[in-house]
Amino acid sequence: MKKVLVTGGGGLVGSSIERLSKYYDYDFIFSSRKDGDLCVERDVKNLLFKYKPNYVIHTAAKVGGIAGNLAAQADYFYQNLLMNAYMIHHSAVNNVEKLFAFTSVCVFPDGKEMEESNMHTGPPFEANFAYAHAKRMVDVQIRAYKDQYKVNNYCSIIPGNIFGENDLFDLASGHVIPSLIHKMYKAKHEGEDFVVWGDGSAIREFLYVDDISRIILELLGEEDVPERLLISGETQYSIKEIAETLKEVAEYPREVIYDTSKPKGQASRKSNLTLLRSLFPDFEFTNLKDSLAKSYLWFENNYPNVRL
Ligand SMILES: NC(=O)c1ccc[n+]([C@@H]2O[C@H](COP(=O)([O-])OP(=O)(O)OC[C@H]3O[C@@H](n4cnc5c(N)ncnc54)[C@H](OP(=O)(O)O)[C@@H]3O)[C@@H](O)[C@H]2O)c1
């Protein structure tokens, strides 16, 4: 049976892959920080030597919202660059056959269509330029290693905005759905108003975590994987649709308050999912209500033992 090493096993995507792994016929190993610091080359070498995986799903990263990025551009650049460089290099020299390394839609140049071939065609959004440049290097490194080491089944995954169980529910992080879930919990259980910033008209694309995990797990079984793959939500929703659906699934009895004195946020762009659809024409994304219900109930059942 093929061995699959999943890094970032305690994170949003890593823990979703763990929940779903029982449906797939592989020998999975989930590593977390207690198994080593992936910014330290020796730890990465030891991890690959210890487990000798056939495939690697590298989800570990230093991840944060705009505020976190603005406060520590250097840390986001340095840590992500190191962990990706070591993981891709040591996977290639240790004969890992397939590797999926996570980048982000923030790699796309501001104002350009979000489509795989546009990854390097202009500067990324300024607020997280350092994280975005570090993530672009995943793609550069994979291309270089394909050229020299012939690792033809190494792939940069470019995820959109993910949410779900075991997310980071920090109220200040700026990630829309986890912070709305946390606010809803406080409104329902602590009597606070459920206040949403802006008028609710801003449009966003969201991706339920188990959807991206299912796609990656399916890709493990493909003979050939693409060099880059953009995976994002297929439907766009207004913040108002998100807030009102959350009110329904949480059975919150009061009205949502829209604070129009607060900014409504950056304009959203639509992802071009042509490549994803050519690989998985019949893939069904989880609908908004079900995915919000699962995420909200998970938070409610696990609070206060959640990642904040
Ligand atoms: N979430 C999103 O909306 C989103 C969007 C686009 C792209 N992505 C990308 O998708 C991937 C998965 O994201 P996620 O949301 O699952 O992230 P996450 O929940 O923050 O999980 C990342 C995991 O990596 C671990 N990690 C961080 N630094 C490490 C280190 N030096 N050594 C070992 N482990 C380390 C973290 O452990 P600790 O908790 O101990 O720090 C955490 O468990 C990331 O590459 C991210 O950049 C995410």
PDB file of N, CA, C and O in Angstrom, residues 44-80:
ATOM      1  N   VAL A  44      13.197  18.123   8.490  1.00  0.00           N
ATOM      2  CA  VAL A  44      12.513  17.699   7.248  1.00  0.00           C
ATOM      3  C   VAL A  44      13.166  16.409   6.727  1.00  0.00           C
ATOM      4  O   VAL A  44      12.486  15.436   6.377  1.00  0.00           O
ATOM      5  N   LYS A  45      14.500  16.385   6.737  1.00  0.00           N
ATOM      6  CA  LYS A  45      15.226  15.180   6.285  1.00  0.00           C
ATOM      7  C   LYS A  45      14.843  13.983   7.149  1.00  0.00           C
ATOM      8  O   LYS A  45      14.561  12.882   6.642  1.00  0.00           O
ATOM      9  N   ASN A  46      14.811  14.202   8.481  1.00  0.00           N
ATOM     10  CA  ASN A  46      14.495  13.101   9.406  1.00  0.00           C
ATOM     11  C   ASN A  46      13.087  12.570   9.181  1.00  0.00           C
ATOM     12  O   ASN A  46      12.847  11.361   9.229  1.00  0.00           O
ATOM     13  N   LEU A  47      12.151  13.480   8.947  1.00  0.00           N
ATOM     14  CA  LEU A  47      10.752  13.081   8.746  1.00  0.00           C
ATOM     15  C   LEU A  47      10.633  12.186   7.506  1.00  0.00           C
ATOM     16  O   LEU A  47       9.993  11.117   7.536  1.00  0.00           O
ATOM     17  N   LEU A  48      11.283  12.605   6.422  1.00  0.00           N
ATOM     18  CA  LEU A  48      11.192  11.823   5.182  1.00  0.00           C
ATOM     19  C   LEU A  48      11.958  10.507   5.310  1.00  0.00           C
ATOM     20  O   LEU A  48      11.530   9.469   4.788  1.00  0.00           O
ATOM     21  N   PHE A  49      13.071  10.543   6.047  1.00  0.00           N
ATOM     22  CA  PHE A  49      13.855   9.317   6.250  1.00  0.00           C
ATOM     23  C   PHE A  49      13.079   8.321   7.106  1.00  0.00           C
ATOM     24  O   PHE A  49      13.032   7.129   6.826  1.00  0.00           O
ATOM     25  N   LYS A  50      12.409   8.852   8.147  1.00  0.00           N
ATOM     26  CA  LYS A  50      11.679   7.978   9.081  1.00  0.00           C
ATOM     27  C   LYS A  50      10.509   7.274   8.383  1.00  0.00           C
ATOM     28  O   LYS A  50      10.301   6.073   8.541  1.00  0.00           O
ATOM     29  N   TYR A  51       9.738   8.029   7.609  1.00  0.00           N
ATOM     30  CA  TYR A  51       8.503   7.447   7.055  1.00  0.00           C
ATOM     31  C   TYR A  51       8.625   6.933   5.615  1.00  0.00           C
ATOM     32  O   TYR A  51       7.785   6.170   5.164  1.00  0.00           O
ATOM     33  N   LYS A  52       9.613   7.424   4.887  1.00  0.00           N
ATOM     34  CA  LYS A  52       9.806   7.017   3.485  1.00  0.00           C
ATOM     35  C   LYS A  52       8.489   6.992   2.701  1.00  0.00           C
ATOM     36  O   LYS A  52       8.075   5.946   2.163  1.00  0.00           O
ATOM     37  N   PRO A  53       7.799   8.135   2.630  1.00  0.00           N
ATOM     38  CA  PRO A  53       6.511   8.148   1.931  1.00  0.00           C
ATOM     39  C   PRO A  53       6.663   8.017   0.415  1.00  0.00           C
ATOM     40  O   PRO A  53       7.677   8.441  -0.144  1.00  0.00           O
ATOM     41  N   ASN A  54       5.638   7.438  -0.220  1.00  0.00           N
ATOM     42  CA  ASN A  54       5.586   7.447  -1.688  1.00  0.00           C
ATOM     43  C   ASN A  54       5.045   8.779  -2.181  1.00  0.00           C
ATOM     44  O   ASN A  54       5.459   9.280  -3.216  1.00  0.00           O
ATOM     45  N   TYR A  55       4.067   9.320  -1.410  1.00  0.00           N
ATOM     46  CA  TYR A  55       3.429  10.579  -1.797  1.00  0.00           C
ATOM     47  C   TYR A  55       3.489  11.556  -0.618  1.00  0.00           C
ATOM     48  O   TYR A  55       3.434  11.129   0.549  1.00  0.00           O
ATOM     49  N   VAL A  56       3.549  12.854  -0.919  1.00  0.00           N
ATOM     50  CA  VAL A  56       3.520  13.889   0.125  1.00  0.00           C
ATOM     51  C   VAL A  56       2.421  14.905  -0.202  1.00  0.00           C
ATOM     52  O   VAL A  56       2.310  15.366  -1.342  1.00  0.00           O
ATOM     53  N   ILE A  57       1.596  15.210   0.816  1.00  0.00           N
ATOM     54  CA  ILE A  57       0.649  16.333   0.707  1.00  0.00           C
ATOM     55  C   ILE A  57       1.138  17.363   1.707  1.00  0.00           C
ATOM     56  O   ILE A  57       1.031  17.181   2.924  1.00  0.00           O
ATOM     57  N   HIS A  58       1.737  18.430   1.182  1.00  0.00           N
ATOM     58  CA  HIS A  58       2.421  19.399   2.058  1.00  0.00           C
ATOM     59  C   HIS A  58       1.494  20.594   2.302  1.00  0.00           C
ATOM     60  O   HIS A  58       1.458  21.533   1.519  1.00  0.00           O
ATOM     61  N   THR A  59       0.740  20.521   3.421  1.00  0.00           N
ATOM     62  CA  THR A  59      -0.186  21.628   3.724  1.00  0.00           C
ATOM     63  C   THR A  59       0.428  22.608   4.726  1.00  0.00           C
ATOM     64  O   THR A  59      -0.076  23.709   4.873  1.00  0.00           O
ATOM     65  N   ALA A  60       1.470  22.195   5.457  1.00  0.00           N
ATOM     66  CA  ALA A  60       1.999  23.058   6.531  1.00  0.00           C
ATOM     67  C   ALA A  60       2.454  24.402   5.970  1.00  0.00           C
ATOM     68  O   ALA A  60       3.048  24.477   4.891  1.00  0.00           O
ATOM     69  N   ALA A  61       2.156  25.452   6.701  1.00  0.00           N
ATOM     70  CA  ALA A  61       2.549  26.796   6.282  1.00  0.00           C
ATOM     71  C   ALA A  61       2.323  27.742   7.447  1.00  0.00           C
ATOM     72  O   ALA A  61       1.566  27.420   8.365  1.00  0.00           O
ATOM     73  N   LYS A  62       2.966  28.892   7.367  1.00  0.00           N
ATOM     74  CA  LYS A  62       2.597  29.973   8.296  1.00  0.00           C
ATOM     75  C   LYS A  62       1.471  30.738   7.612  1.00  0.00           C
ATOM     76  O   LYS A  62       1.676  31.345   6.562  1.00  0.00           O
ATOM     77  N   VAL A  63       0.266  30.646   8.192  1.00  0.00           N
ATOM     78  CA  VAL A  63      -0.938  31.182   7.547  1.00  0.00           C
ATOM     79  C   VAL A  63      -1.549  32.252   8.448  1.00  0.00           C
ATOM     80  O   VAL A  63      -1.618  32.069   9.660  1.00  0.00           O
ATOM     81  N   GLY A  64      -2.020  33.344   7.870  1.00  0.00           N
ATOM     82  CA  GLY A  64      -2.683  34.371   8.680  1.00  0.00           C
ATOM     83  C   GLY A  64      -3.438  35.341   7.808  1.00  0.00           C
ATOM     84  O   GLY A  64      -3.312  35.312   6.577  1.00  0.00           O
ATOM     85  N   GLY A  65      -4.226  36.190   8.421  1.00  0.00           N
ATOM     86  CA  GLY A  65      -4.996  37.184   7.677  1.00  0.00           C
ATOM     87  C   GLY A  65      -4.138  38.393   7.331  1.00  0.00           C
ATOM     88  O   GLY A  65      -2.926  38.405   7.555  1.00  0.00           O
ATOM     89  N   ILE A  66      -4.797  39.410   6.794  1.00  0.00           N
ATOM     90  CA  ILE A  66      -4.089  40.619   6.356  1.00  0.00           C
ATOM     91  C   ILE A  66      -3.341  41.260   7.536  1.00  0.00           C
ATOM     92  O   ILE A  66      -2.177  41.637   7.400  1.00  0.00           O
ATOM     93  N   ALA A  67      -4.008  41.335   8.724  1.00  0.00           N
ATOM     94  CA  ALA A  67      -3.378  42.003   9.865  1.00  0.00           C
ATOM     95  C   ALA A  67      -2.083  41.279  10.251  1.00  0.00           C
ATOM     96  O   ALA A  67      -1.045  41.912  10.467  1.00  0.00           O
ATOM     97  N   GLY A  68      -2.141  39.943  10.308  1.00  0.00           N
ATOM     98  CA  GLY A  68      -0.958  39.162  10.659  1.00  0.00           C
ATOM     99  C   GLY A  68       0.156  39.377   9.643  1.00  0.00           C
ATOM    100  O   GLY A  68       1.328  39.559   9.997  1.00  0.00           O
ATOM    101  N   ASN A  69      -0.206  39.384   8.365  1.00  0.00           N
ATOM    102  CA  ASN A  69       0.789  39.583   7.310  1.00  0.00           C
ATOM    103  C   ASN A  69       1.428  40.970   7.401  1.00  0.00           C
ATOM    104  O   ASN A  69       2.645  41.109   7.280  1.00  0.00           O
ATOM    105  N   LEU A  70       0.590  41.991   7.621  1.00  0.00           N
ATOM    106  CA  LEU A  70       1.122  43.365   7.682  1.00  0.00           C
ATOM    107  C   LEU A  70       2.091  43.532   8.844  1.00  0.00           C
ATOM    108  O   LEU A  70       3.060  44.265   8.758  1.00  0.00           O
ATOM    109  N   ALA A  71       1.832  42.799   9.949  1.00  0.00           N
ATOM    110  CA  ALA A  71       2.669  42.957  11.138  1.00  0.00           C
ATOM    111  C   ALA A  71       3.975  42.175  11.033  1.00  0.00           C
ATOM    112  O   ALA A  71       4.917  42.453  11.776  1.00  0.00           O
ATOM    113  N   ALA A  72       4.037  41.180  10.138  1.00  0.00           N
ATOM    114  CA  ALA A  72       5.223  40.307  10.153  1.00  0.00           C
ATOM    115  C   ALA A  72       5.538  39.778   8.751  1.00  0.00           C
ATOM    116  O   ALA A  72       5.646  38.567   8.533  1.00  0.00           O
ATOM    117  N   GLN A  73       5.711  40.690   7.783  1.00  0.00           N
ATOM    118  CA  GLN A  73       5.982  40.271   6.390  1.00  0.00           C
ATOM    119  C   GLN A  73       7.213  39.354   6.320  1.00  0.00           C
ATOM    120  O   GLN A  73       7.225  38.375   5.582  1.00  0.00           O
ATOM    121  N   ALA A  74       8.238  39.685   7.123  1.00  0.00           N
ATOM    122  CA  ALA A  74       9.493  38.923   7.061  1.00  0.00           C
ATOM    123  C   ALA A  74       9.279  37.488   7.530  1.00  0.00           C
ATOM    124  O   ALA A  74       9.746  36.534   6.886  1.00  0.00           O
ATOM    125  N   ASP A  75       8.541  37.304   8.625  1.00  0.00           N
ATOM    126  CA  ASP A  75       8.298  35.950   9.140  1.00  0.00           C
ATOM    127  C   ASP A  75       7.510  35.112   8.123  1.00  0.00           C
ATOM    128  O   ASP A  75       7.805  33.939   7.912  1.00  0.00           O
ATOM    129  N   TYR A  76       6.501  35.746   7.510  1.00  0.00           N
ATOM    130  CA  TYR A  76       5.689  35.001   6.523  1.00  0.00           C
ATOM    131  C   TYR A  76       6.534  34.588   5.320  1.00  0.00           C
ATOM    132  O   TYR A  76       6.385  33.500   4.784  1.00  0.00           O
ATOM    133  N   PHE A  77       7.449  35.477   4.916  1.00  0.00           N
ATOM    134  CA  PHE A  77       8.306  35.166   3.767  1.00  0.00           C
ATOM    135  C   PHE A  77       9.286  34.048   4.122  1.00  0.00           C
ATOM    136  O   PHE A  77       9.340  33.011   3.476  1.00  0.00           O
ATOM    137  N   TYR A  78      10.040  34.285   5.208  1.00  0.00           N
ATOM    138  CA  TYR A  78      11.149  33.406   5.571  1.00  0.00           C
ATOM    139  C   TYR A  78      10.664  31.987   5.904  1.00  0.00           C
ATOM    140  O   TYR A  78      11.160  30.997   5.373  1.00  0.00           O
ATOM    141  N   GLN A  79       9.659  31.901   6.773  1.00  0.00           N
ATOM    142  CA  GLN A  79       9.212  30.563   7.218  1.00  0.00           C
ATOM    143  C   GLN A  79       8.583  29.775   6.070  1.00  0.00           C
ATOM    144  O   GLN A  79       8.848  28.584   5.902  1.00  0.00           O
ATOM    145  N   ASN A  80       7.763  30.429   5.257  1.00  0.00           N
ATOM    146  CA  ASN A  80       7.130  29.692   4.156  1.00  0.00           C
ATOM    147  C   ASN A  80       8.151  29.294   3.096  1.00  0.00           C
ATOM    148  O   ASN A  80       8.109  28.177   2.573  1.00  0.00           O
TER     149      ASN A  80
END
